[in-house]
XYZ file of C-alpha atoms in Angstrom:
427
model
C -213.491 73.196 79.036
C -211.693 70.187 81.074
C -213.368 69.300 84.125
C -210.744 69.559 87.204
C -209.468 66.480 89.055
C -211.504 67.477 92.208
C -215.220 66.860 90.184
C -214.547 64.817 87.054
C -218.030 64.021 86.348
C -219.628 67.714 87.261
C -221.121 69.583 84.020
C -221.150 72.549 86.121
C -218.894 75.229 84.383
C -216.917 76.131 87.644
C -215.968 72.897 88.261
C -214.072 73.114 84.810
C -210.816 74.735 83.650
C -210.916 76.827 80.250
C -208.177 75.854 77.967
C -207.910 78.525 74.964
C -206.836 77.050 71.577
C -204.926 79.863 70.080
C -204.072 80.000 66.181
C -200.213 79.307 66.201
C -199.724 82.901 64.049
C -200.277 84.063 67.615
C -198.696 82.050 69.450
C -195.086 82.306 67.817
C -194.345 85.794 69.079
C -195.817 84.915 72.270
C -193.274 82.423 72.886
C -190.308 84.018 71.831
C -191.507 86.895 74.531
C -192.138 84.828 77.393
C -188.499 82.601 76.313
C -186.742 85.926 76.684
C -188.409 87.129 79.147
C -187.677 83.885 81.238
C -184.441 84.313 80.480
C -183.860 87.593 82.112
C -185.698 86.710 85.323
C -183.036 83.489 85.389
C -180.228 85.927 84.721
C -181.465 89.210 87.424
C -183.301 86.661 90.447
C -183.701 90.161 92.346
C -186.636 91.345 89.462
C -189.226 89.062 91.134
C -189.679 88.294 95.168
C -187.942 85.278 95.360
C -190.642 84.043 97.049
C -192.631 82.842 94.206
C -191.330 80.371 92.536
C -193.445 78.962 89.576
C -192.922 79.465 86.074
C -189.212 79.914 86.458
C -186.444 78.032 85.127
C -184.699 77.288 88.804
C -188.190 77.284 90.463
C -190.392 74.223 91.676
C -193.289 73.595 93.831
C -190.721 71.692 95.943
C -189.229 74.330 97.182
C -192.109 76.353 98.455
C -193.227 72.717 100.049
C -189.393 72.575 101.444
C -189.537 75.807 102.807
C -192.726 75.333 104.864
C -191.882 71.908 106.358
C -188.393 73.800 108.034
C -190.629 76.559 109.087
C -192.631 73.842 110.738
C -189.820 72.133 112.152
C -188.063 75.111 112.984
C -191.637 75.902 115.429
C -191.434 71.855 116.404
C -188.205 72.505 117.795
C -188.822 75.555 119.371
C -192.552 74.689 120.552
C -191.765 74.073 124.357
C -191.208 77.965 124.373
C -193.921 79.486 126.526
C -196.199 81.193 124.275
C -193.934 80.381 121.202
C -196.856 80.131 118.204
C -196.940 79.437 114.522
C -199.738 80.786 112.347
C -199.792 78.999 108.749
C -202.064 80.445 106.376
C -203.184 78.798 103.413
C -204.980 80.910 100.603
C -206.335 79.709 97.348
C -207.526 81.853 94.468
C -211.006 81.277 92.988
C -210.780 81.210 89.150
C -207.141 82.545 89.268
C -206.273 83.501 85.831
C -209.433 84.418 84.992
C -209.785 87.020 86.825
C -206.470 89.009 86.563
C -207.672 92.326 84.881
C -206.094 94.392 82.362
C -205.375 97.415 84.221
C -203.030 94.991 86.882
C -201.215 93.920 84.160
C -200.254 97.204 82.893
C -199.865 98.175 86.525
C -197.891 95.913 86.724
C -195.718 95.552 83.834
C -194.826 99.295 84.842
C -193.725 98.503 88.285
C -191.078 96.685 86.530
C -190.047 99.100 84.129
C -190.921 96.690 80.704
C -191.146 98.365 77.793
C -194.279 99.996 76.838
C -194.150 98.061 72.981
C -194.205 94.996 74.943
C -197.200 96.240 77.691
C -199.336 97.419 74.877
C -198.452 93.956 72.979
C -199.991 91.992 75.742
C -203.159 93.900 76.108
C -203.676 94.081 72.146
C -203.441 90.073 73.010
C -206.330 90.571 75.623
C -208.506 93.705 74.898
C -211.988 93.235 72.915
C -211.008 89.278 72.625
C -213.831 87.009 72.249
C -213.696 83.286 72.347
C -215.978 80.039 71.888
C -216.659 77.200 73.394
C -215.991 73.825 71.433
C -218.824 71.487 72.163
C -219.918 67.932 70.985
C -222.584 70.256 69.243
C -220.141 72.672 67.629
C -218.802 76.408 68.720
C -221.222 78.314 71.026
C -221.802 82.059 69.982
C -218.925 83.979 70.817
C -218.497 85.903 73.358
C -216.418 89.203 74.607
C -213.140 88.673 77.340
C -213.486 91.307 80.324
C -210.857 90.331 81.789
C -208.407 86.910 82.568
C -205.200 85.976 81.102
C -206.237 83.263 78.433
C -204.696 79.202 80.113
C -203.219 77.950 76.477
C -201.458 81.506 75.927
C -197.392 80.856 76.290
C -197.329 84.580 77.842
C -200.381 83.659 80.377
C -198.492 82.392 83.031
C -195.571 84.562 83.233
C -197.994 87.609 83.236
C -200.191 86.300 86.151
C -196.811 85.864 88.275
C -196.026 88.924 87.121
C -199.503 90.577 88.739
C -198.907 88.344 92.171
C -195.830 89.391 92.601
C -196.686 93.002 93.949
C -198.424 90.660 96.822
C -195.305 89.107 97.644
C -193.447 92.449 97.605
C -195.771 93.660 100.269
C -195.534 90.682 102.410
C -191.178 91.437 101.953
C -192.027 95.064 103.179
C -194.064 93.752 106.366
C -191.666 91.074 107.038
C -189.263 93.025 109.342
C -191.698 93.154 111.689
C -194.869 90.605 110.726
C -193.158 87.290 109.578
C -191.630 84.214 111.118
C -187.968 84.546 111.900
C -186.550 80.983 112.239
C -183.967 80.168 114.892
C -181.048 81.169 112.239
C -182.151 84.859 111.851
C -183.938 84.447 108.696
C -186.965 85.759 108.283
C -190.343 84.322 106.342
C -193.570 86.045 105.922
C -194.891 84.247 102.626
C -194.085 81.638 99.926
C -195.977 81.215 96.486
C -196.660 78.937 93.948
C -198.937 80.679 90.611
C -202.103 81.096 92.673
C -200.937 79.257 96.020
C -200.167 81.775 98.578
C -199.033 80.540 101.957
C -198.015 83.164 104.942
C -196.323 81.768 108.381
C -195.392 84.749 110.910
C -195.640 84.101 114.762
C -198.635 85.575 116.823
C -202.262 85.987 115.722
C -201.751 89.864 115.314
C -199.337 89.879 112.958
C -201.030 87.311 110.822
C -204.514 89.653 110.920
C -201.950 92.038 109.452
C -200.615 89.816 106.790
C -204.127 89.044 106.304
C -205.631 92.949 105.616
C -202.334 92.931 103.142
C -203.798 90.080 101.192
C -207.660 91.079 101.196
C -206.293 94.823 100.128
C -204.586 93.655 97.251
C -206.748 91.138 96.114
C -210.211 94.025 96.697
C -207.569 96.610 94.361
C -207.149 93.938 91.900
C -210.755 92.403 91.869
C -209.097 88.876 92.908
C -211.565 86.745 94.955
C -210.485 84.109 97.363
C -211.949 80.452 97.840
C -212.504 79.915 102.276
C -213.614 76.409 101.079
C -209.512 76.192 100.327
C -207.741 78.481 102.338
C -207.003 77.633 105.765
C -205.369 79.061 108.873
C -203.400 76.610 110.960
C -202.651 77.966 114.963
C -199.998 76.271 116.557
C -198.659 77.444 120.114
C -196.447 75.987 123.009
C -200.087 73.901 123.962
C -201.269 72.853 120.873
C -198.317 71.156 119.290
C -199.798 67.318 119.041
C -202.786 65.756 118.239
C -201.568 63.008 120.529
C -201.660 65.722 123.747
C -202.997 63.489 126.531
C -204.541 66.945 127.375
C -207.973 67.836 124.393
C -207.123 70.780 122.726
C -209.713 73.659 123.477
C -211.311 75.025 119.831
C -209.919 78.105 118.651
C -213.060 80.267 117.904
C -210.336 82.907 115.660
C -210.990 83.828 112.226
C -209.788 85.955 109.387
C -212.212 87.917 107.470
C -212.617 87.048 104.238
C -213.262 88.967 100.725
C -216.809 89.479 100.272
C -217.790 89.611 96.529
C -219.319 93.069 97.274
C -215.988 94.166 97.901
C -214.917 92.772 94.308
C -215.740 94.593 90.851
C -217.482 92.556 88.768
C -216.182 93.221 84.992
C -218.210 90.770 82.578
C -221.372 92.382 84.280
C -220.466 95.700 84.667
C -221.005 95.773 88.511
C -218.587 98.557 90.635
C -217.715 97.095 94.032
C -220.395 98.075 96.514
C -218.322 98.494 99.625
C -219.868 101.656 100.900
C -223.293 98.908 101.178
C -221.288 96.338 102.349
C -221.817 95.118 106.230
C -220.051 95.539 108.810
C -217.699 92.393 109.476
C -218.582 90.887 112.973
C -215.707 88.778 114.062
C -218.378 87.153 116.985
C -220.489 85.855 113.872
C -218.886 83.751 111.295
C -219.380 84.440 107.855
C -219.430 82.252 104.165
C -216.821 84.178 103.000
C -214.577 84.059 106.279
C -211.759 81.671 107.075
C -211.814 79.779 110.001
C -208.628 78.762 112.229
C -207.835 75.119 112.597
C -205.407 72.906 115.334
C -201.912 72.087 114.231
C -204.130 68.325 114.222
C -205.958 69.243 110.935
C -204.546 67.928 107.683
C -205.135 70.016 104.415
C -203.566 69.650 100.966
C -200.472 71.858 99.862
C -199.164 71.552 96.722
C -200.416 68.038 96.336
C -198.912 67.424 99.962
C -201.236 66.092 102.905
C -199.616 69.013 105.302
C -199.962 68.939 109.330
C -198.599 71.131 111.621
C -198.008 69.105 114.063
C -195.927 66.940 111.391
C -198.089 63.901 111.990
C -197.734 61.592 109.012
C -200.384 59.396 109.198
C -202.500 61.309 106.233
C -199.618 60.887 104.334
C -198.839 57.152 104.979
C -202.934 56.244 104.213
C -202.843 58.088 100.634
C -200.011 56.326 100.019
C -201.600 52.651 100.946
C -204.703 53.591 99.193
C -202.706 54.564 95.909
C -200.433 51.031 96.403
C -203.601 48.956 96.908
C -205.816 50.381 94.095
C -202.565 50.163 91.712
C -202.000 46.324 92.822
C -205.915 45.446 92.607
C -205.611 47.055 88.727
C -202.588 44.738 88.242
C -203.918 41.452 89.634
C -207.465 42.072 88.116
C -205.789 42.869 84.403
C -203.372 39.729 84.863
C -200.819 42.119 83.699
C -197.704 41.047 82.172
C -194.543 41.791 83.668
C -193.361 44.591 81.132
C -197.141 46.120 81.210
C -197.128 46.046 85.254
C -193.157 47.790 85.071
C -195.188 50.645 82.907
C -198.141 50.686 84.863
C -195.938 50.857 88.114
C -193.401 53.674 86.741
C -195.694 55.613 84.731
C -198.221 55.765 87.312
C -197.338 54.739 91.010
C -194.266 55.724 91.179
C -194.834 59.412 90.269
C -197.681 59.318 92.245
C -195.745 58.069 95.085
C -192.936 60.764 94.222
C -193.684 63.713 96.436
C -194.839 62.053 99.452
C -191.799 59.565 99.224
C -189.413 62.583 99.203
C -190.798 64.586 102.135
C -192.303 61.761 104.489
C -190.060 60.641 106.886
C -191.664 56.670 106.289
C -190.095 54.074 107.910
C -187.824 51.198 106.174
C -190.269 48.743 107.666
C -193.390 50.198 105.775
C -191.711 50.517 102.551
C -190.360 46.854 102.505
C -194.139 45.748 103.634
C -195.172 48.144 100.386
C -192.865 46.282 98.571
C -194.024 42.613 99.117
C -197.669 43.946 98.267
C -196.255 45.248 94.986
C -194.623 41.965 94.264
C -197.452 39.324 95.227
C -199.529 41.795 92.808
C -196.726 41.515 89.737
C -196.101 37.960 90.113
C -200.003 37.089 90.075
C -201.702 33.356 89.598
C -201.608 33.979 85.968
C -198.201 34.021 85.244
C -195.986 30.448 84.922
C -194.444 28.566 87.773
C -190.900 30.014 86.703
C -192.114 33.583 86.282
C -193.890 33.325 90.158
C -190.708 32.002 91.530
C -188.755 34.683 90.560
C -186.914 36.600 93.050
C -187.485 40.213 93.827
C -184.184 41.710 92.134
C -184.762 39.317 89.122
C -188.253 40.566 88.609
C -188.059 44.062 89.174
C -184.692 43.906 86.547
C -187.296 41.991 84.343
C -190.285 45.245 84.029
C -187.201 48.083 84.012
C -187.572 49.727 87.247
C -186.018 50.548 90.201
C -187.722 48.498 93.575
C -189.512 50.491 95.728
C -186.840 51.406 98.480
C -184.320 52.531 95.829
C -186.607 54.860 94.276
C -187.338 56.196 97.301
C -183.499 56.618 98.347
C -182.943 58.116 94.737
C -185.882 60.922 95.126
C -184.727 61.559 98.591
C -181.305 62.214 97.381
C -182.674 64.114 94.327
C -184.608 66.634 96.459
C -181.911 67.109 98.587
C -179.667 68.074 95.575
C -182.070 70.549 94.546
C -182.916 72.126 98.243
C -179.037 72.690 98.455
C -178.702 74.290 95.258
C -181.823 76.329 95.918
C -180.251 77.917 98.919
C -177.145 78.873 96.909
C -179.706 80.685 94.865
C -181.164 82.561 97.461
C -184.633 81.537 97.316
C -184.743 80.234 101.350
């Protein structure tokens, strides 16, 4: 069990992430399957919506991030049209893989026409497993899988994209007429990561239905989703800017969420009680419902402080934070300069990485990042030579790029891959 970035220090079980240890007898044929089967969704693109993007040999993160930011700016642009209105939904999946069940993966697996040797492989992986927990104590008693596709299997992940990609399917079907067409004709309605689901269309109604799409296939497939995570951004012609001299009215709107009485419970045996289930009251919020937010609020995509309203001044205060608690580590360790160049590139930099690449941060703030970086490297400890050093000749001496290069190199990485990603097809 590892404990998730969000609570370290919790010994609360859903605040950790299982990670099955699988004898490697197992695990050989499962990775020749999922190689070849990689392979072939490389070679035919058209298998899968190519709207989800993770697990694939041509896919990233960064492109589902890249797409959403040109929606966004694509509504920006367009924002002084009267009653023009972007609604950005965020979902998030609780327990994601654990709770794919074996009857959507064969579902599944059919809708695709694979092999039936291969279907009943991957269930004969699954069916009347039982697994144990590795403690500081030893092994707990073992106990039966009812359903989930087991995080440490080579085949897990490809599977569980395989399962969420009926969802994406039935966004394509409803796009003609519920997504977000951008100002070029091309139409959006959603764009997925593994369990990150994000839908954009352009007036409350057709988001409700993009939002009875999502809660019917997660209630057929017993998928539950987490309200504390999901969000649902408005944005209209009138809410465009948190720095509107006018105060932006609250938007009582929300979507109704998936109440676990809708949900079969597996592991206990418990049918989905939706005949018992009460009556949704959209005047009276609920636990499980999500609640709309101003294009003002910031939430985290993809590891990406997002805002509608493309203010980036979550963004630039990460970013400081990160700098400052990186130089406090250096000056406080006395770090030499070949420890502080691993420190910096092994850690900063990569931390920096995504924010650098889709921030639009000023020259001025990077140079002033820069200096701080520098007075941190070339601390008190060092010699009077070593502090005098200037900053090409010390960044040469730890190994790394400064930090305005970097940032020109990711910038011109990302736009390398965004290009070639539209030759693909993906956006």
């Amino acid at each position: 069990m590892i404990p998730k970035p969000d609570n370290p220090g919790s010994s609360n079980v859903v605040d950790m992430r299982p990670i099955t240890l699988l004898p490697d007898i197992g695990k050989l044929p499962a990775r020749i399957l999922a190689s070849r089967i990689t392979a072939r969704l490389h070679d035919q693109p058209t298998l899968l919506s190519r709207f989800q993007r993770a697990y694939l040999r041509d896919g990233s993160s960064r492109q589902c991030l890249a797409t959403v930011l040109s929606v966004i700016e694509d509504f920006q642009d367009r924002a002084h049209t009267l009653g023009h209105e972007l609604i950005l939904t965020s979902y998030d999946l609780r327990k994601a893989f654990d709770s794919v069940q074996f009857f959507s993966i064969r579902a599944s697996c059919e809708r695709l026409n694979m092999p039936e040797m291969f279907i009943k492989y991957a269930l004969a992986t699954l069916t009347d497993a039982s697994s144990s927990v590795r403690t500081a104590h030893g092994l707990t008693t073992p106990f039966t899988l009812r359903s989930s596709v087991r995080q440490g299997d080579p085949l897990a992940a490809l599977l569980f994209i395989i399962v969420i990609d009926g969802l994406h399917v039935g966004f394509d079907q409803l796009a003609v007429n519920h997504g977000y067409q951008m100002e070029d004709g091309t139409t959006i309605s959603s764009i997925g990561y593994s369990d990150d689901t994000a839908t954009v269309t352009d007036s409350w109604d057709k988001a409700v239905a993009q939002h009875s799409w999502i809660r019917e296939f997660f209630t057929a497939h017993h998928l539950q989703l987490n309200p504390k995570k999901s969000y649902c951004i408005i944005g209209s012609s009138h809410l465009t800017s948190a720095d509107s001299p006018h105060p932006q009215p609250r938007d009582l709107r929300r979507l109704q969420g998936v109440s676990p009485c809708h949900i079969h419970d597996p592991a206990h045996n418990l049918p989905a009680e939706t005949a018992n289930a009460p009556e949704w009251d959209s005047s009276r919020p609920g636990e499980a419902d999500i609640v709309t937010r101003p294009p003002s609020h910031a939430f985290r995509y993809l590891g990406y402080q997002l805002r509608v309203d493309l203010n980036t001044a979550p963004v630039i205060k990460s970013l400081q934070y990160t700098i400052h608690r990186t130089c406090s580590l250096i000056r406080r360790q006395q770090m030499s300069l070949l420890h502080a160049g691993h420190v910096i590139s092994e850690f900063l930099y990569p931390k920096l990485e995504l924010s650098l690449a889709f921030a639009p941060i000023k020259a001025a703030k990077l140079k002033n990042w820069e200096s701080q970086i520098r007075q941190a490297v070339l601390h008190i400890a060092h010699d009077h030579s070593t502090r005098s050093l200037c900053s090409n000749a010390m960044y040469a001496a730890m190994g790394i790029l400064p930090l305005r290069q970097y940032t020109a190199t990711v910038r011109a990485t990302e736009f390398g891959v965004h290009s070639r990603g539209e030759t693909l097809g993906w956006h």
